[in-house]
Coordinates of C-alpha atoms in Angstrom, one line a residue:
M60 CA -3.0 69.2 74.2
A61 CA -2.6 72.1 76.6
E62 CA -3.1 69.8 79.6
T63 CA -0.1 67.6 78.3
I64 CA 2.0 70.7 78.0
R65 CA 1.3 71.9 81.6
A66 CA 2.1 68.3 82.9
L67 CA 5.5 68.3 81.1
Q68 CA 6.3 71.6 82.5
A69 CA 5.5 70.6 86.1
R70 CA 7.6 67.5 85.6
V71 CA 10.6 69.7 84.5
E72 CA 10.3 71.9 87.5
T73 CA 10.0 68.9 89.7
L74 CA 13.4 67.4 88.4
E75 CA 15.1 70.9 88.6
A76 CA 14.1 71.3 92.2
R77 CA 15.5 67.6 93.0
S78 CA 18.8 68.5 91.1
R79 CA 19.5 71.6 93.2
R80 CA 18.6 69.7 96.3
D81 CA 21.0 66.8 95.4
Q82 CA 23.9 69.4 94.7
A83 CA 23.3 71.1 98.1
E84 CA 23.5 67.7 99.9
L85 CA 26.6 66.9 98.0
R86 CA 28.4 70.0 98.9
A87 CA 27.5 69.5 102.5
V88 CA 29.0 66.1 102.6
R89 CA 32.2 67.1 100.9
R90 CA 32.6 70.0 103.7
E91 CA 32.1 67.3 106.4
R92 CA 34.9 65.1 105.0
V93 CA 37.7 67.8 104.9
P94 CA 39.8 67.8 108.0
P95 CA 40.2 71.1 109.9
A96 CA 43.2 73.0 109.2
T97 CA 46.1 72.6 111.8
V98 CA 48.9 75.1 112.6
Q99 CA 52.2 73.6 112.8
A100 CA 54.4 74.6 115.9
P101 CA 57.5 76.5 115.2
R102 CA 60.6 74.5 114.5
S103 CA 63.2 74.9 117.3
L104 CA 66.4 76.6 116.1
I105 CA 68.5 74.9 118.6
T106 CA 68.9 71.0 118.6
K107 CA 69.6 69.3 121.8
G108 CA 73.0 67.8 122.2
V109 CA 74.4 70.0 119.1
P110 CA 76.9 72.6 120.3
L111 CA 76.3 76.1 119.2
T112 CA 78.6 77.7 116.6
A113 CA 79.2 81.3 115.6
E114 CA 78.2 82.2 112.1
P115 CA 81.2 83.7 110.2
I116 CA 81.1 87.6 109.7
P117 CA 80.4 88.0 105.9
A118 CA 83.7 89.2 104.2
A119 CA 82.1 92.5 103.1
A120 CA 81.7 93.5 106.8
L121 CA 85.3 93.5 107.4
S122 CA 87.4 96.5 106.2
G123 CA 90.2 95.8 103.7
F124 CA 92.6 97.8 106.1
E125 CA 91.9 95.5 109.1
G126 CA 94.8 93.3 110.7
A127 CA 98.4 93.0 110.4
Y128 CA 100.9 93.7 107.6
A129 CA 104.5 94.2 106.4
A130 CA 105.7 96.5 103.9
I131 CA 109.1 97.5 102.2
L132 CA 109.9 101.2 102.3
G133 CA 112.2 103.3 99.8
G134 CA 112.4 107.0 99.2
Y135 CA 114.6 110.1 99.6
N136 CA 115.9 111.7 102.9
F137 CA 116.6 115.4 102.9
G138 CA 119.5 116.0 105.4
P139 CA 119.3 118.1 108.5
T140 CA 118.8 121.7 108.5
G141 CA 118.1 124.4 110.9
Q142 CA 121.1 123.5 113.3
T143 CA 121.6 126.4 115.6
A144 CA 125.1 125.6 116.5
S145 CA 127.9 126.4 114.0
T146 CA 129.2 123.0 114.1
F147 CA 127.6 119.5 114.5
F148 CA 130.2 116.7 115.6
G149 CA 132.7 119.1 114.0
F150 CA 131.0 119.6 110.9
E151 CA 129.9 123.0 109.5
S152 CA 126.2 123.2 109.8
T153 CA 125.9 124.0 106.1
A154 CA 127.6 120.7 105.2
L155 CA 124.9 118.5 106.6
S156 CA 122.7 118.8 103.4
S157 CA 125.2 116.4 102.0
L158 CA 123.4 113.8 104.2
S159 CA 120.5 113.9 101.7
N160 CA 120.3 110.6 99.9
G161 CA 118.3 107.5 99.4
R162 CA 116.5 105.6 102.1
V163 CA 115.3 102.1 102.4
G164 CA 113.7 100.1 105.2
V165 CA 111.0 97.6 106.4
A166 CA 107.9 98.1 108.4
A167 CA 105.3 96.1 110.3
G168 CA 102.1 96.9 112.0
Y169 CA 98.6 96.3 113.0
N170 CA 95.2 98.2 112.1
R171 CA 91.9 98.4 113.7
V172 CA 89.0 100.0 111.8
I173 CA 85.9 101.1 113.6
D174 CA 83.2 102.8 111.6
G175 CA 85.6 103.8 108.9
L176 CA 88.0 105.4 111.4
L177 CA 91.4 103.6 111.4
F178 CA 93.7 103.2 114.5
G179 CA 97.0 101.4 114.3
I180 CA 100.6 101.0 115.5
E181 CA 103.5 100.6 113.2
G182 CA 107.3 99.9 113.8
R183 CA 109.9 100.4 111.2
I184 CA 113.8 100.1 110.8
R185 CA 115.7 101.9 108.0
T186 CA 119.1 102.8 106.7
D187 CA 120.3 105.8 104.8
F188 CA 123.1 106.2 102.0
G189 CA 124.0 109.8 102.6
Q190 CA 127.3 111.1 104.3
T191 CA 129.0 114.2 104.6
E192 CA 132.9 114.8 104.7
A193 CA 135.0 117.4 106.5
F194 CA 138.6 117.9 106.0
G195 CA 141.2 119.8 108.1
I196 CA 144.9 120.7 107.5
R197 CA 147.3 121.4 110.3
P198 CA 150.3 123.4 108.9
N199 CA 153.7 122.8 110.5
S200 CA 154.2 124.8 113.6
A201 CA 157.3 122.9 114.8
F202 CA 160.3 124.8 116.2
P203 CA 162.9 124.3 115.1
S204 CA 161.9 123.3 111.6
S205 CA 165.4 122.8 110.2
L206 CA 169.1 122.1 111.1
P207 CA 171.4 123.1 112.5
Y208 CA 169.9 124.1 115.6
T209 CA 171.7 125.9 118.4
F210 CA 170.0 125.0 121.6
S211 CA 172.5 126.2 124.1
F212 CA 175.0 129.2 123.9
G213 CA 177.6 130.2 126.7
G214 CA 177.0 127.3 129.0
S215 CA 178.7 123.9 129.5
A216 CA 179.2 121.5 126.8
Q217 CA 176.4 119.2 126.0
S218 CA 176.7 115.8 124.5
S219 CA 173.0 115.0 123.9
F220 CA 169.6 116.4 123.2
P221 CA 166.1 114.8 123.5
D222 CA 164.1 113.7 120.3
F223 CA 161.9 116.6 118.8
Q224 CA 159.9 117.2 116.0
L225 CA 161.0 118.9 112.8
S226 CA 157.5 119.0 111.4
N227 CA 154.0 118.3 113.0
A228 CA 152.0 118.9 109.7
A229 CA 148.8 116.6 109.5
I230 CA 145.6 116.2 107.5
S231 CA 142.5 115.4 109.1
K232 CA 139.3 113.9 107.6
R233 CA 135.8 113.3 109.2
V234 CA 132.9 111.4 107.9
L235 CA 129.5 111.6 109.4
S236 CA 126.8 109.1 108.2
R237 CA 123.5 107.4 109.5
D238 CA 124.0 103.7 110.0
V239 CA 120.5 102.7 111.1
G240 CA 117.3 104.2 112.6
G241 CA 114.0 102.9 114.0
D242 CA 110.9 104.3 115.4
L243 CA 107.3 103.2 116.8
V244 CA 104.5 105.1 115.8
A245 CA 100.7 105.5 116.1
R246 CA 98.5 105.7 113.0
F247 CA 95.1 107.2 112.6
G248 CA 93.0 107.9 109.5
I249 CA 90.0 107.7 107.6
T250 CA 89.1 104.9 105.2
L251 CA 87.1 105.3 101.9
D252 CA 86.5 102.0 100.1
D253 CA 90.0 101.1 99.1
W254 CA 91.7 104.3 100.2
L255 CA 93.2 105.4 103.4
F256 CA 94.2 108.9 104.4
Y257 CA 96.3 108.9 107.5
G258 CA 98.7 110.6 109.9
R259 CA 101.4 109.2 112.0
L260 CA 103.0 110.4 115.3
G261 CA 105.8 108.8 117.2
A262 CA 109.5 108.6 118.3
G263 CA 112.7 106.9 117.4
M264 CA 116.4 106.6 117.6
E265 CA 119.0 106.6 114.9
A266 CA 122.8 105.8 115.1
L267 CA 125.1 108.4 113.9
R268 CA 128.5 107.3 113.0
V269 CA 131.7 109.6 113.1
Q270 CA 134.9 108.3 111.3
R271 CA 137.9 110.3 112.1
T272 CA 141.2 109.9 110.1
V273 CA 144.3 111.8 111.0
D274 CA 147.2 111.3 108.6
E275 CA 150.5 112.5 110.1
T276 CA 152.8 110.9 107.5
A277 CA 154.1 114.5 106.7
S278 CA 155.2 115.0 110.3
V279 CA 159.0 114.4 110.9
T280 CA 160.6 113.5 114.2
C281 CA 164.4 113.9 114.8
V282 CA 165.6 110.7 116.6
S283 CA 168.8 110.7 118.5
P284 CA 170.0 114.0 117.6
V285 CA 173.8 114.5 116.8
V286 CA 175.1 117.4 119.1
R287 CA 178.4 119.3 118.4
S288 CA 179.8 121.5 121.2
T289 CA 182.2 124.3 120.3
P290 CA 184.2 126.4 122.8
L291 CA 183.5 129.9 122.9
Q292 CA 186.3 132.5 122.6
F293 CA 185.7 133.8 126.2
S294 CA 184.0 131.2 128.0
G295 CA 181.4 128.5 127.7
F296 CA 180.3 126.3 124.7
S297 CA 178.0 126.6 121.9
N298 CA 175.8 123.6 121.6
V299 CA 174.2 122.8 118.2
V300 CA 172.2 119.8 116.8
V301 CA 173.9 119.3 113.4
A302 CA 172.0 116.1 112.3
C303 CA 169.6 113.4 113.3
G304 CA 170.6 109.9 114.2
A305 CA 167.4 108.9 112.3
Q306 CA 164.2 110.6 111.1
R307 CA 160.7 109.1 112.0
N308 CA 157.5 110.0 110.0
G309 CA 154.1 110.0 111.6
T310 CA 151.4 107.4 111.0
V311 CA 147.7 107.2 109.9
T312 CA 145.3 106.9 112.8
R313 CA 141.7 106.0 112.7
S314 CA 138.9 106.1 115.2
V315 CA 135.2 105.5 114.9
D316 CA 132.5 106.8 117.3
V317 CA 128.8 105.8 117.2
F318 CA 126.2 108.1 118.8
A319 CA 122.7 107.4 119.7
S320 CA 120.4 110.3 118.5
P321 CA 116.7 110.4 119.6
Y322 CA 113.9 112.0 117.4
A323 CA 110.4 112.6 117.3
V324 CA 108.5 112.1 113.8
M325 CA 105.2 113.0 112.4
G326 CA 103.8 112.5 108.9
L327 CA 101.0 112.3 106.6
G328 CA 100.2 109.7 103.7
V329 CA 97.9 108.1 101.5
E330 CA 97.4 104.4 101.2
R331 CA 95.5 102.1 98.6
N332 CA 94.5 98.5 98.6
F333 CA 95.0 96.0 95.8
G334 CA 93.4 92.9 97.2
P335 CA 95.7 91.8 99.9
M336 CA 98.6 93.9 98.6
F337 CA 98.8 97.8 99.2
A338 CA 100.8 100.7 98.1
R339 CA 101.2 104.0 99.9
I340 CA 103.1 107.2 99.8
E341 CA 103.9 109.5 102.7
G342 CA 105.9 112.5 103.9
N343 CA 107.6 112.8 107.3
L344 CA 109.2 115.6 109.5
Y345 CA 111.9 114.5 112.0
L346 CA 112.9 116.5 114.9
N347 CA 116.5 115.3 115.9
L348 CA 118.1 116.0 119.3
P349 CA 122.0 115.6 118.7
P350 CA 123.5 113.5 121.6
T351 CA 125.9 116.4 122.3
A352 CA 123.2 119.0 122.6
A353 CA 123.3 119.1 126.4
A354 CA 127.1 119.6 126.5
S355 CA 127.3 122.0 123.6
G356 CA 124.2 124.0 124.0
S357 CA 123.2 123.4 120.2
G358 CA 119.7 123.2 119.4
T359 CA 117.7 120.5 117.6
S360 CA 117.9 120.0 113.8
Y361 CA 115.1 118.8 111.6
A362 CA 114.9 116.6 108.5
T363 CA 112.3 115.6 106.1
D364 CA 111.8 112.6 103.8
V365 CA 109.3 111.3 101.2
L366 CA 108.9 107.5 101.3
G367 CA 106.8 105.0 99.2
A368 CA 106.0 101.5 100.3
V369 CA 104.4 98.3 99.0
G370 CA 103.2 95.7 101.4
Y371 CA 100.9 92.8 102.2
R372 CA 98.0 92.1 104.7
F373 CA 98.0 89.0 106.5

């Protein structure tokens, strides 16, 4: 019995050894059948015969303030002050504050943004609604101012006398206004997301209109005077204008002069984007040089304004 058990154990050990050998041989065969791993060559990014094209810059990389734009302006202008001369085109300098009024215009420009810093150029045209008036009264200084008028005494007899003014009274009116103005400026500023804080500096020209009206309808001219000569007791004659053949009143005359006045401008403003639209508010200081400064010796004047604008970026 013991011998039988030992024989069975030996048989089991033999079968286990054969099984381990067979498994080892199977693994070896499988390894031999697997092909070696290959490394693919990198694929060329450029295909022959296909033209190279630039990849578009992502929209997020472009500043919202970059490029061309146009805007409509509106605000309030505070008329010239600081005029050193006593008059300005015949107007008292204190009256120039009446030029303060509304102002509208249009603007167009182009911006370039580099690392958050904005550099641009802008041109604008505007017109103003303010004007100032000055009146003058010329009292009658004519002589003679009434009839009869003795123009010769003791001389020879006269039968005629030239036309003359019985009255030279007149009323004058002057109106000063700004017709149109325009300037070209450089802009520089800092962008923060959709906000822009900027300054502007440049020069321009504006047209100043002076309208003059002289009303001389109150003046009277004696036409074809009627002369009476009366002999004197001792010698000679007394020659007297006793009447007018006709009386002629004066007329109303009007004239317009337009002057080009140069100026320098500087200002500060804030601008905000709303998609392609934008809004801004700014304040400006203008240094005006009157066109008659060289002749009259008057100094420059300055003006200020506050403007708002809405615009569109292309």
